[in-house]
mmCIF file of C-alpha atoms in Angstrom:
data_model
loop_
_atom_site.group_PDB
_atom_site.id
_atom_site.type_symbol
_atom_site.label_atom_id
_atom_site.label_comp_id
_atom_site.label_asym_id
_atom_site.label_seq_id
_atom_site.Cartn_x
_atom_site.Cartn_y
_atom_site.Cartn_z
ATOM 1 C CA MET A 65 -17.128 -14.789 -2.667
ATOM 2 C CA PRO A 66 -16.226 -11.609 -1.327
ATOM 3 C CA ASP A 67 -18.332 -13.334 1.546
ATOM 4 C CA ASP A 68 -15.170 -15.701 2.112
ATOM 5 C CA LEU A 69 -13.511 -12.973 3.145
ATOM 6 C CA ILE A 70 -11.798 -11.163 6.116
ATOM 7 C CA LEU A 71 -9.007 -9.157 7.146
ATOM 8 C CA VAL A 72 -7.967 -9.147 10.537
ATOM 9 C CA GLY A 73 -4.799 -5.686 11.068
ATOM 10 C CA LEU A 74 -2.773 -4.037 12.312
ATOM 11 C CA ASN A 75 -1.462 -0.349 10.365
ATOM 12 C CA HIS A 76 0.610 3.191 11.552
ATOM 13 C CA ARG A 77 -3.128 4.261 11.980
ATOM 14 C CA SER A 78 -3.858 2.060 14.274
ATOM 15 C CA VAL A 79 -0.449 2.008 16.648
ATOM 16 C CA ASP A 80 2.322 4.093 17.710
ATOM 17 C CA GLY A 81 5.768 4.110 18.807
ATOM 18 C CA LEU A 82 7.325 0.958 19.247
ATOM 19 C CA LEU A 83 4.283 -1.014 19.170
ATOM 20 C CA ARG A 84 4.502 -0.222 14.530
ATOM 21 C CA GLU A 85 8.255 -0.652 15.188
ATOM 22 C CA GLN A 86 7.264 -4.351 16.379
ATOM 23 C CA LEU A 87 4.750 -5.353 12.957
ATOM 24 C CA PHE A 88 7.467 -6.103 10.721
ATOM 25 C CA LEU A 89 8.701 -9.908 10.311
ATOM 26 C CA GLU A 90 10.987 -11.354 8.456
ATOM 27 C CA SER A 91 10.036 -13.731 5.982
ATOM 28 C CA GLU A 92 11.483 -17.036 7.471
ATOM 29 C CA LYS A 93 8.822 -15.819 9.953
ATOM 30 C CA ARG A 94 6.411 -14.957 8.653
ATOM 31 C CA SER A 95 6.842 -18.578 6.539
ATOM 32 C CA GLN A 96 6.697 -20.227 10.250
ATOM 33 C CA ALA A 97 3.135 -17.894 11.112
ATOM 34 C CA LEU A 98 1.189 -19.449 7.798
ATOM 35 C CA ARG A 99 2.328 -22.591 8.627
ATOM 36 C CA GLU A 100 0.783 -22.132 12.579
ATOM 37 C CA LEU A 101 -2.406 -20.445 10.483
ATOM 38 C CA ARG A 102 -2.878 -23.467 8.959
ATOM 39 C CA GLY A 103 -3.098 -25.421 12.991
ATOM 40 C CA LEU A 104 -6.165 -23.409 13.212
ATOM 41 C CA GLY A 105 -7.431 -25.504 9.800
ATOM 42 C CA VAL A 106 -6.785 -22.130 8.116
ATOM 43 C CA GLU A 107 -6.284 -23.666 4.401
ATOM 44 C CA GLN A 108 -5.721 -19.755 1.976
ATOM 45 C CA ALA A 109 -4.255 -17.168 3.634
ATOM 46 C CA LEU A 110 -1.294 -13.916 3.162
ATOM 47 C CA LEU A 111 -0.153 -12.734 5.942
ATOM 48 C CA LEU A 112 1.150 -9.387 4.559
ATOM 49 C CA SER A 113 4.114 -7.326 7.240
ATOM 50 C CA THR A 114 5.610 -4.536 6.341
ATOM 51 C CA CYS A 115 6.770 -1.578 8.503
ATOM 52 C CA ASP A 116 4.282 -0.004 7.890
ATOM 53 C CA ARG A 117 1.055 -2.769 8.535
ATOM 54 C CA ILE A 118 0.751 -6.911 9.747
ATOM 55 C CA GLU A 119 -2.507 -7.922 8.186
ATOM 56 C CA VAL A 120 -3.526 -11.635 8.264
ATOM 57 C CA VAL A 121 -6.020 -12.256 5.012
ATOM 58 C CA VAL A 122 -8.635 -15.380 4.918
ATOM 59 C CA ALA A 123 -10.590 -16.589 2.713
ATOM 60 C CA GLY A 124 -12.776 -19.847 1.027
ATOM 61 C CA GLN A 125 -13.944 -21.591 3.946
ATOM 62 C CA ASP A 126 -11.332 -20.390 6.038
ATOM 63 C CA THR A 127 -13.264 -17.826 7.207
ATOM 64 C CA ALA A 128 -15.405 -19.672 9.184
ATOM 65 C CA VAL A 129 -11.907 -19.311 11.678
ATOM 66 C CA PRO A 130 -12.546 -16.772 14.396
ATOM 67 C CA ASP A 131 -11.493 -13.244 14.280
ATOM 68 C CA GLU A 132 -9.917 -13.094 17.533
ATOM 69 C CA ALA A 133 -8.324 -16.687 16.679
ATOM 70 C CA VAL A 134 -6.268 -14.674 13.889
ATOM 71 C CA LEU A 135 -5.714 -11.576 16.157
ATOM 72 C CA ALA A 136 -4.120 -14.534 18.787
ATOM 73 C CA ARG A 137 -1.824 -15.184 16.795
ATOM 74 C CA ILE A 138 -0.829 -11.775 15.158
ATOM 75 C CA ALA A 139 0.270 -10.941 19.036
ATOM 76 C CA ALA A 140 1.920 -13.816 19.416
ATOM 77 C CA TRP A 141 4.317 -13.003 16.436
ATOM 78 C CA ILE A 142 4.809 -9.259 17.710
ATOM 79 C CA GLY A 143 5.144 -10.130 21.325
ATOM 80 C CA VAL A 144 2.334 -7.996 22.766
ATOM 81 C CA GLY A 145 -0.384 -9.308 24.683
ATOM 82 C CA GLN A 146 -3.859 -10.532 22.803
ATOM 83 C CA GLU A 147 -5.833 -7.498 24.752
ATOM 84 C CA GLU A 148 -3.302 -4.745 24.196
ATOM 85 C CA LEU A 149 -4.218 -4.795 20.146
ATOM 86 C CA LEU A 150 -7.843 -5.376 21.363
ATOM 87 C CA PRO A 151 -8.531 -1.628 20.758
ATOM 88 C CA ARG A 152 -6.535 -0.956 17.256
ATOM 89 C CA ALA A 153 -7.112 -3.573 15.673
ATOM 90 C CA TYR A 154 -10.034 -3.415 12.747
ATOM 91 C CA CYS A 155 -11.415 -6.902 11.600
ATOM 92 C CA LEU A 156 -13.159 -6.619 8.527
ATOM 93 C CA ARG A 157 -15.619 -9.076 6.008
ATOM 94 C CA GLY A 158 -17.139 -9.541 2.823
ATOM 95 C CA THR A 159 -16.921 -6.110 1.055
ATOM 96 C CA ASP A 160 -15.401 -4.468 3.566
ATOM 97 C CA ALA A 161 -11.927 -6.910 3.516
ATOM 98 C CA LEU A 162 -12.604 -6.454 -0.386
ATOM 99 C CA HIS A 163 -12.287 -2.848 -0.579
ATOM 100 C CA HIS A 164 -9.318 -2.677 2.069
ATOM 101 C CA LEU A 165 -6.995 -5.191 0.199
ATOM 102 C CA PHE A 166 -7.952 -3.111 -3.063
ATOM 103 C CA ALA A 167 -7.161 0.333 -1.031
ATOM 104 C CA VAL A 168 -4.045 -1.780 0.749
ATOM 105 C CA THR A 169 -2.142 -2.600 -3.181
ATOM 106 C CA ALA A 170 -2.666 0.704 -4.753
ATOM 107 C CA ALA A 171 -1.026 2.871 -2.387
ATOM 108 C CA LEU A 172 -4.050 4.569 -1.173
ATOM 109 C CA ASP A 173 -3.970 2.708 2.453
ATOM 110 C CA SER A 174 -0.401 4.217 2.370
ATOM 111 C CA GLN A 175 1.337 6.400 4.445
ATOM 112 C CA VAL A 176 2.861 8.006 1.458
ATOM 113 C CA LEU A 177 -0.283 7.456 -1.262
ATOM 114 C CA GLY A 178 2.219 6.040 -4.261
ATOM 115 C CA GLU A 179 3.914 4.603 -2.697
ATOM 116 C CA PRO A 180 6.677 2.073 -5.322
ATOM 117 C CA TYR A 181 6.605 -0.326 -2.506
ATOM 118 C CA VAL A 182 4.174 -1.783 -1.252
ATOM 119 C CA LEU A 183 2.105 -3.566 -4.472
ATOM 120 C CA GLY A 184 5.165 -5.118 -4.733
ATOM 121 C CA GLN A 185 5.026 -6.406 -0.613
ATOM 122 C CA VAL A 186 1.534 -7.489 -1.408
ATOM 123 C CA LYS A 187 3.281 -9.506 -4.368
ATOM 124 C CA GLU A 188 5.494 -11.148 -2.015
ATOM 125 C CA SER A 189 3.487 -12.205 0.142
ATOM 126 C CA HIS A 190 0.925 -13.974 -2.777
ATOM 127 C CA ARG A 191 3.324 -15.516 -3.318
ATOM 128 C CA LEU A 192 5.034 -17.117 0.492
ATOM 129 C CA SER A 193 1.394 -17.908 -0.086
ATOM 130 C CA GLU A 194 1.368 -19.844 -3.269
ATOM 131 C CA SER A 195 5.349 -21.678 -2.779
ATOM 132 C CA LEU A 196 3.808 -23.208 1.370
ATOM 133 C CA GLY A 197 0.022 -24.595 -0.315
ATOM 134 C CA MET A 198 -2.334 -21.643 1.125
ATOM 135 C CA CYS A 199 -3.136 -19.714 -1.686
ATOM 136 C CA GLY A 200 -6.175 -21.334 -3.376
ATOM 137 C CA PRO A 201 -8.910 -19.244 -5.819
ATOM 138 C CA GLY A 202 -10.539 -17.871 -2.909
ATOM 139 C CA LEU A 203 -7.235 -15.812 -2.596
ATOM 140 C CA ASP A 204 -5.772 -16.464 -5.767
ATOM 141 C CA LYS A 205 -8.965 -13.967 -7.611
ATOM 142 C CA PRO A 206 -9.392 -11.135 -4.574
ATOM 143 C CA LEU A 207 -5.575 -10.042 -5.429
ATOM 144 C CA GLN A 208 -5.885 -10.704 -8.742
ATOM 145 C CA ALA A 209 -8.083 -8.431 -8.708
ATOM 146 C CA ALA A 210 -6.133 -5.973 -6.001
ATOM 147 C CA PHE A 211 -2.867 -6.085 -8.468
ATOM 148 C CA ARG A 212 -5.432 -4.886 -12.264
ATOM 149 C CA VAL A 213 -7.296 -1.883 -9.036
ATOM 150 C CA ALA A 214 -2.718 -1.402 -8.279
ATOM 151 C CA LYS A 215 -2.245 -0.778 -12.452
ATOM 152 C CA ARG A 216 -4.643 0.757 -13.345
ATOM 153 C CA VAL A 217 -3.871 3.498 -10.422
ATOM 154 C CA ARG A 218 -0.758 3.652 -11.468
ATOM 155 C CA SER A 219 -1.519 3.701 -15.575
ATOM 156 C CA GLU A 220 -3.828 5.822 -14.968
ATOM 157 C CA THR A 221 -3.703 8.461 -12.314
ATOM 158 C CA SER A 222 -0.140 10.778 -11.852
ATOM 159 C CA LEU A 223 -0.924 9.212 -8.182
ATOM 160 C CA ALA A 224 2.003 7.325 -8.563
ATOM 161 C CA GLU A 225 4.290 10.238 -9.494
ATOM 162 C CA ARG A 226 3.924 12.579 -5.939
ATOM 163 C CA PRO A 227 6.672 10.216 -4.190
ATOM 164 C CA ALA A 228 9.026 11.207 -7.643
ATOM 165 C CA THR A 229 8.430 14.370 -7.180
ATOM 166 C CA LEU A 230 8.832 14.667 -3.502
ATOM 167 C CA ALA A 231 12.664 12.727 -3.695
ATOM 168 C CA ALA A 232 13.194 14.800 -6.878
ATOM 169 C CA SER A 233 12.317 18.100 -4.512
ATOM 170 C CA ALA A 234 14.521 16.854 -2.118
ATOM 171 C CA LEU A 235 17.589 16.259 -4.503
ATOM 172 C CA ARG A 236 16.991 20.089 -5.015
ATOM 173 C CA VAL A 237 17.076 21.134 -2.341
ATOM 174 C CA ALA A 238 20.360 19.362 -1.867
ATOM 175 C CA ARG A 239 22.498 19.594 -4.780
ATOM 176 C CA ASP A 240 21.265 23.665 -3.852
ATOM 177 C CA LEU A 241 23.122 22.251 -0.938
ATOM 178 C CA TYR A 242 26.399 20.392 -1.698
ATOM 179 C CA GLY A 243 26.332 20.932 -4.364
ATOM 180 C CA ARG A 244 28.041 17.547 -6.407
ATOM 181 C CA LEU A 245 26.853 14.436 -3.847
ATOM 182 C CA GLU A 246 29.184 11.288 -4.588
ATOM 183 C CA GLY A 247 30.411 12.272 -1.704
ATOM 184 C CA CYS A 248 28.295 12.361 0.396
ATOM 185 C CA SER A 249 26.957 10.830 3.531
ATOM 186 C CA LEU A 250 23.179 10.251 4.717
ATOM 187 C CA LEU A 251 21.822 8.137 7.875
ATOM 188 C CA LEU A 252 18.734 7.441 7.368
ATOM 189 C CA ILE A 253 16.804 6.945 10.903
ATOM 190 C CA GLY A 254 13.745 5.339 10.890
ATOM 191 C CA SER A 255 11.950 2.929 8.555
ATOM 192 C CA GLY A 256 8.961 4.859 7.206
ATOM 193 C CA GLU A 257 7.922 4.763 3.711
ATOM 194 C CA MET A 258 8.850 7.913 2.836
ATOM 195 C CA GLY A 259 12.093 7.790 4.573
ATOM 196 C CA GLU A 260 12.700 4.489 1.861
ATOM 197 C CA VAL A 261 11.956 5.916 -1.001
ATOM 198 C CA LEU A 262 13.862 9.365 0.087
ATOM 199 C CA ALA A 263 16.793 6.964 1.035
ATOM 200 C CA SER A 264 16.769 4.536 -2.718
ATOM 201 C CA GLU A 265 16.345 8.606 -4.842
ATOM 202 C CA PHE A 266 19.982 9.746 -3.155
ATOM 203 C CA ARG A 267 21.964 5.926 -3.899
ATOM 204 C CA ALA A 268 20.207 6.832 -6.970
ATOM 205 C CA ALA A 269 21.833 9.492 -6.901
ATOM 206 C CA GLY A 270 25.207 8.497 -7.286
ATOM 207 C CA MET A 271 24.950 8.749 -2.913
ATOM 208 C CA GLU A 272 27.545 6.756 -2.439
ATOM 209 C CA LYS A 273 27.592 6.202 1.719
ATOM 210 C CA ILE A 274 24.277 5.544 2.906
ATOM 211 C CA LEU A 275 23.959 4.099 6.995
ATOM 212 C CA VAL A 276 20.735 3.012 8.588
ATOM 213 C CA ALA A 277 19.420 3.575 12.456
ATOM 214 C CA GLN A 278 16.170 1.110 13.376
ATOM 215 C CA ARG A 279 15.322 0.077 17.027
ATOM 216 C CA ARG A 280 14.384 -4.089 15.325
ATOM 217 C CA PRO A 281 18.278 -4.613 13.856
ATOM 218 C CA ALA A 282 16.260 -7.493 12.127
ATOM 219 C CA LEU A 283 14.360 -4.537 10.246
ATOM 220 C CA ALA A 284 17.366 -1.972 9.558
ATOM 221 C CA ARG A 285 19.521 -5.026 7.979
ATOM 222 C CA ALA A 286 16.667 -5.402 5.737
ATOM 223 C CA THR A 287 16.218 -1.554 4.899
ATOM 224 C CA ALA A 288 19.942 -1.690 4.757
ATOM 225 C CA GLU A 289 20.386 -4.535 2.440
ATOM 226 C CA ARG A 290 18.131 -3.040 -0.095
ATOM 227 C CA LEU A 291 19.393 -0.104 0.200
ATOM 228 C CA ALA A 292 23.490 -1.677 -0.862
ATOM 229 C CA GLY A 293 23.805 1.137 2.538
ATOM 230 C CA HIS A 294 25.179 -0.486 6.684
ATOM 231 C CA TYR A 295 23.171 -0.405 9.320
ATOM 232 C CA LEU A 296 23.655 0.488 12.388
ATOM 233 C CA ASP A 297 23.961 -0.006 16.062
ATOM 234 C CA TRP A 298 20.537 2.199 17.493
ATOM 235 C CA THR A 299 22.321 3.438 19.972
ATOM 236 C CA GLU A 300 24.911 4.865 17.737
ATOM 237 C CA TRP A 301 22.168 6.849 16.026
ATOM 238 C CA GLU A 302 22.877 10.008 17.347
ATOM 239 C CA ALA A 303 27.602 9.839 17.641
ATOM 240 C CA SER A 304 26.764 10.002 13.651
ATOM 241 C CA LEU A 305 25.007 13.145 12.920
ATOM 242 C CA GLU A 306 27.737 14.240 13.160
ATOM 243 C CA THR A 307 29.453 12.945 10.605
ATOM 244 C CA ALA A 308 25.601 13.241 8.268
ATOM 245 C CA ASP A 309 25.533 15.221 5.471
ATOM 246 C CA VAL A 310 21.422 14.101 4.197
ATOM 247 C CA VAL A 311 19.353 13.208 8.084
ATOM 248 C CA LEU A 312 16.224 11.069 7.161
ATOM 249 C CA CYS A 313 13.696 10.638 9.689
ATOM 250 C CA ALA A 314 11.472 8.123 9.218
ATOM 251 C CA ASN A 315 10.398 7.307 13.198
ATOM 252 C CA GLY A 316 7.334 8.491 13.558
ATOM 253 C CA ASN A 317 7.821 7.830 17.338
ATOM 254 C CA GLY A 318 4.994 11.608 18.195
ATOM 255 C CA HIS A 319 8.057 12.330 20.350
ATOM 256 C CA PHE A 320 11.313 14.550 18.391
ATOM 257 C CA LEU A 321 14.572 13.045 18.082
ATOM 258 C CA VAL A 322 15.990 16.139 17.436
ATOM 259 C CA ASP A 323 15.268 19.232 19.604
ATOM 260 C CA ARG A 324 15.831 23.044 19.032
ATOM 261 C CA ARG A 325 18.614 22.909 22.299
ATOM 262 C CA ALA A 326 19.967 19.124 20.438
ATOM 263 C CA GLY A 327 20.820 20.849 17.583
ATOM 264 C CA GLU A 328 22.304 23.720 19.299
ATOM 265 C CA ARG A 329 24.780 21.634 21.059
ATOM 266 C CA LEU A 330 25.844 19.421 16.890
ATOM 267 C CA MET A 331 25.950 22.081 15.011
ATOM 268 C CA LYS A 332 28.354 23.168 17.069
ATOM 269 C CA GLN A 333 30.332 19.813 16.987
ATOM 270 C CA ARG A 334 29.287 20.325 13.478
ATOM 271 C CA ARG A 335 31.223 24.052 13.708
ATOM 272 C CA ARG A 336 28.223 25.020 11.896
ATOM 273 C CA ARG A 337 28.865 22.466 8.251
ATOM 274 C CA PRO A 338 25.734 22.387 7.067
ATOM 275 C CA LEU A 339 23.010 19.145 8.359
ATOM 276 C CA LEU A 340 20.110 18.842 6.599
ATOM 277 C CA PHE A 341 17.241 17.435 7.194
ATOM 278 C CA LEU A 342 14.478 15.421 5.327
ATOM 279 C CA ASP A 343 12.327 14.974 8.379
ATOM 280 C CA THR A 344 9.784 12.515 7.106
ATOM 281 C CA GLY A 345 8.276 10.824 9.108
ATOM 282 C CA VAL A 346 4.427 11.106 10.075
ATOM 283 C CA PRO A 347 3.857 12.617 13.602
ATOM 284 C CA ARG A 348 7.630 14.909 12.633
ATOM 285 C CA ASP A 349 10.634 13.987 14.107
ATOM 286 C CA ILE A 350 12.340 17.145 14.126
ATOM 287 C CA GLU A 351 11.303 19.491 15.874
ATOM 288 C CA PRO A 352 10.881 22.489 13.536
ATOM 289 C CA GLU A 353 12.805 25.762 15.384
ATOM 290 C CA VAL A 354 16.082 23.215 14.759
ATOM 291 C CA ASN A 355 15.563 25.262 11.425
ATOM 292 C CA ALA A 356 16.413 28.476 12.838
ATOM 293 C CA VAL A 357 20.177 26.688 14.262
ATOM 294 C CA GLU A 358 22.427 27.990 11.609
ATOM 295 C CA GLY A 359 23.514 25.302 10.208
ATOM 296 C CA ALA A 360 21.269 23.289 10.474
ATOM 297 C CA PHE A 361 17.812 23.477 7.373
ATOM 298 C CA VAL A 362 15.061 21.177 8.042
ATOM 299 C CA TYR A 363 12.075 19.796 5.837
ATOM 300 C CA ASP A 364 9.491 18.166 5.956
ATOM 301 C CA LEU A 365 6.460 16.299 3.110
ATOM 302 C CA HIS A 366 5.073 19.156 3.329
ATOM 303 C CA ASP A 367 8.131 21.408 2.581
ATOM 304 C CA LEU A 368 9.721 18.879 0.317
ATOM 305 C CA GLU A 369 5.443 19.209 -1.908
ATOM 306 C CA GLN A 370 5.172 23.238 -1.700
ATOM 307 C CA ARG A 371 9.043 23.298 -3.534
ATOM 308 C CA ALA A 372 7.601 20.525 -6.661
ATOM 309 C CA ARG A 373 5.535 20.907 -9.059
ATOM 310 C CA ALA A 374 2.967 18.430 -8.749
ATOM 311 C CA GLY A 375 1.386 20.224 -5.263
ATOM 312 C CA GLN A 376 -0.466 19.247 -3.564
ATOM 313 C CA GLN A 377 -3.649 19.910 -5.899
ATOM 314 C CA ALA A 378 -2.834 17.564 -8.556
ATOM 315 C CA ARG A 379 -2.679 14.913 -5.816
ATOM 316 C CA GLU A 380 -5.748 15.750 -4.053
ATOM 317 C CA GLU A 381 -7.313 14.963 -7.812
ATOM 318 C CA ALA A 382 -5.176 12.056 -8.282
ATOM 319 C CA ALA A 383 -6.791 10.420 -5.449
ATOM 320 C CA THR A 384 -9.867 11.081 -5.583
ATOM 321 C CA GLN A 385 -9.470 9.209 -9.422
ATOM 322 C CA ALA A 386 -8.156 6.338 -8.039
ATOM 323 C CA TRP A 387 -10.273 6.390 -4.986
ATOM 324 C CA GLY A 388 -12.283 6.022 -8.106
ATOM 325 C CA ILE A 389 -10.637 2.733 -10.099
ATOM 326 C CA LEU A 390 -11.176 1.086 -7.010
ATOM 327 C CA SER A 391 -15.106 2.089 -6.201
ATOM 328 C CA GLU A 392 -15.523 0.258 -10.279
ATOM 329 C CA GLU A 393 -13.293 -2.568 -9.645
ATOM 330 C CA LEU A 394 -14.853 -3.542 -6.361
ATOM 331 C CA GLU A 395 -18.238 -3.598 -8.764
ATOM 332 C CA SER A 396 -16.481 -4.778 -11.130
ATOM 333 C CA PHE A 397 -15.348 -8.309 -9.132
ATOM 334 C CA GLN A 398 -19.269 -8.815 -8.051
ATOM 335 C CA ARG A 399 -20.283 -8.301 -10.519
ATOM 336 C CA GLU A 400 -18.330 -11.391 -11.666
ATOM 337 C CA VAL A 401 -17.797 -13.381 -9.187
ATOM 338 C CA HIS A 402 -22.090 -12.299 -9.066
ATOM 339 C CA PRO A 403 -23.110 -13.551 -12.507
ATOM 340 C CA GLY A 404 -27.039 -12.703 -13.491
ATOM 341 C CA GLY A 405 -27.313 -10.690 -10.570
ATOM 342 C CA ALA A 406 -29.196 -7.211 -10.681
ATOM 343 C CA ASP A 407 -27.397 -4.041 -9.756
ATOM 344 C CA THR A 408 -27.083 -3.099 -6.829
ATOM 345 C CA PRO A 409 -28.920 -0.341 -6.030
ATOM 346 C CA VAL A 410 -25.322 1.535 -5.388
ATOM 347 C CA VAL A 411 -23.628 0.337 -8.727
ATOM 348 C CA ALA A 412 -26.881 1.829 -10.324
ATOM 349 C CA PHE A 413 -26.772 5.104 -9.295
ATOM 350 C CA ARG A 414 -22.701 5.057 -9.644
ATOM 351 C CA ARG A 415 -23.692 4.248 -13.730
ATOM 352 C CA HIS A 416 -25.969 6.428 -13.603
ATOM 353 C CA CYS A 417 -23.731 9.302 -12.459
ATOM 354 C CA GLU A 418 -20.469 8.588 -15.030
ATOM 355 C CA GLU A 419 -23.247 8.498 -17.589
ATOM 356 C CA LEU A 420 -23.901 11.558 -16.430
ATOM 357 C CA ARG A 421 -20.399 12.534 -15.739
ATOM 358 C CA GLU A 422 -19.612 11.100 -19.562
ATOM 359 C CA GLU A 423 -22.332 13.555 -21.365
ATOM 360 C CA VAL A 424 -21.199 16.355 -19.801
ATOM 361 C CA LEU A 425 -17.800 16.010 -20.694
ATOM 362 C CA ALA A 426 -18.232 15.699 -24.127
ATOM 363 C CA ASP A 427 -19.157 19.213 -24.331
ATOM 364 C CA GLY A 428 -15.275 20.126 -24.595
ATOM 365 C CA ARG A 429 -16.527 24.267 -24.725
ATOM 366 C CA LEU A 430 -17.826 24.299 -21.241
ATOM 367 C CA ASP A 431 -14.751 25.629 -18.917
ATOM 368 C CA ALA A 432 -14.438 23.424 -15.534
ATOM 369 C CA GLU A 433 -17.123 26.194 -13.406
ATOM 370 C CA ALA A 434 -18.802 25.737 -16.605
ATOM 371 C CA ALA A 435 -18.424 21.953 -16.546
ATOM 372 C CA THR A 436 -19.298 21.661 -12.733
ATOM 373 C CA ARG A 437 -21.903 23.740 -11.997
ATOM 374 C CA LEU A 438 -24.247 21.699 -15.031
ATOM 375 C CA LEU A 439 -22.895 18.075 -13.379
ATOM 376 C CA LEU A 440 -24.367 19.056 -10.395
ATOM 377 C CA ASN A 441 -27.119 20.521 -12.254
ATOM 378 C CA ARG A 442 -28.009 18.116 -14.183
ATOM 379 C CA LEU A 443 -27.355 15.321 -10.743
ATOM 380 C CA LEU A 444 -29.580 17.512 -8.981
ATOM 381 C CA HIS A 445 -32.754 18.124 -10.581
ATOM 382 C CA GLU A 446 -34.967 14.604 -10.323
ATOM 383 C CA PRO A 447 -34.014 13.681 -7.185
ATOM 384 C CA SER A 448 -34.987 17.529 -6.293
ATOM 385 C CA ARG A 449 -38.572 17.595 -7.460
ATOM 386 C CA THR A 450 -39.541 13.408 -6.831
ATOM 387 C CA LEU A 451 -38.212 15.564 -2.704
ATOM 388 C CA ARG A 452 -40.692 18.160 -3.350
ATOM 389 C CA GLU A 453 -42.857 15.668 -4.042
ATOM 390 C CA MET A 454 -43.219 13.463 -1.654
ATOM 391 C CA ALA A 455 -42.705 15.836 1.672
ATOM 392 C CA SER A 456 -45.502 17.801 0.088
ATOM 393 C CA GLU A 457 -47.448 15.049 0.468
ATOM 394 C CA SER A 458 -47.560 14.728 4.712
ATOM 395 C CA PRO A 459 -45.695 16.363 6.656
ATOM 396 C CA GLU A 460 -44.585 13.335 9.013
ATOM 397 C CA GLU A 461 -42.963 12.499 5.308
ATOM 398 C CA LYS A 462 -40.836 14.961 5.276
ATOM 399 C CA ALA A 463 -39.478 15.187 8.586
ATOM 400 C CA GLN A 464 -37.954 11.702 7.669
ATOM 401 C CA LEU A 465 -36.683 12.744 4.586
ATOM 402 C CA GLU A 466 -34.572 15.425 5.536
ATOM 403 C CA ARG A 467 -33.075 12.788 8.740
ATOM 404 C CA PHE A 468 -32.573 10.380 5.802
ATOM 405 C CA LEU A 469 -30.884 13.066 3.819
ATOM 406 C CA GLU A 470 -28.302 14.376 6.966
ATOM 407 C CA ARG A 471 -27.620 10.362 7.646
ATOM 408 C CA LEU A 472 -26.636 10.382 3.768
ATOM 409 C CA PHE A 473 -24.811 13.072 2.961
ATOM 410 C CA ARG A 474 -23.424 13.479 6.484
ATOM 411 C CA ILE A 475 -24.164 16.912 6.887
ATOM 412 C CA ASP A 476 -25.493 19.031 9.226
ATOM 413 C CA THR A 477 -28.349 21.367 8.037
ATOM 414 C CA GLY A 478 -28.615 23.284 12.233
ATOM 415 C CA LYS A 479 -31.577 21.363 12.829
ATOM 416 C CA GLY A 480 -32.044 20.409 16.567
ATOM 417 C CA LYS A 481 -35.030 17.887 17.836
ATOM 418 C CA ASN A 482 -37.548 20.164 18.050
ATOM 419 C CA ASP A 483 -37.395 22.662 15.209
ATOM 420 C CA ARG A 484 -38.957 19.583 13.250
#
């Protein structure tokens, strides 16, 4: 079944600036878009459109439809020429498409790892496909597997705690500056994932006045509705800086919304009344030097994470664990759809490594350094012996082995062509 899956899309990494803002389609446009796919002969499809991605998943026998035809429809939906999207789009098939779908659903492909919204967005897209009769077994089974991956990542790792931890850190900064937040106002500029996460936490903490400004009115309106706030015309956000208490920036189009000079003018207009900038833009929306302006306080995601208890190391450990879960589920899914088949060498290798890991962990007396050293020794013992035996047979085989290892592990031995 993984062979009967294609995924075509664009996301926050493949596009930037104004183009990224065009990836979001309103719900009625998503319904119409799916109907247009049906007009191409597609019977099973899912369309995911958020502020950071637009992706089409086609399943079953429908995968005979060319990638270019799907990309052409995406270009038409967002109002961009297909030639402009070609170098930015990704077209994945089979296991690659399934791996990407799992990663997206588990918030491992998000701009903010572990963000809580994308799972709900995928489920909403699933329901839309079902309502239009465009979700058969070829699409439903991969989606159910993706939901299982997301559930395991959220329950078995601490990755989902990161957005909440960052939000708690942001709230502490704001309370240190203003005390009670009930009488304060928040201005959200842009529509990045983390910006909305933080804004919703400020709403839950009692901040009643939330304004949303985004270049696309439909996206600003949808975000404001979710936050129980009000949306502004894009031309109004600069004037709103004078009265806001917290400015949440989630634009990330590569240009500073506020630089040092603008910050100086703004703080004079505010009579140096404090202003907290929470910059979640990637790249940054507020010039770092604004922090040197009297009364202005600028925190980006790294600053918030440094203040948070979890810290970067815990996030990286959780992400590693989450990717391991994804790999396990990917292999499990492949075995389900190809029952009775022998394990691939990769599956057998991963199982062997997992068995060695469990053996090492069974000795509860070892600390982290001793356990990892023992695991490395056990992992490398047999391969090292076999490689030495094979390398001794002939210089040519030794050279082939070296090239193979360099490619397999992406390592640079420092040898040039003339060294071999």
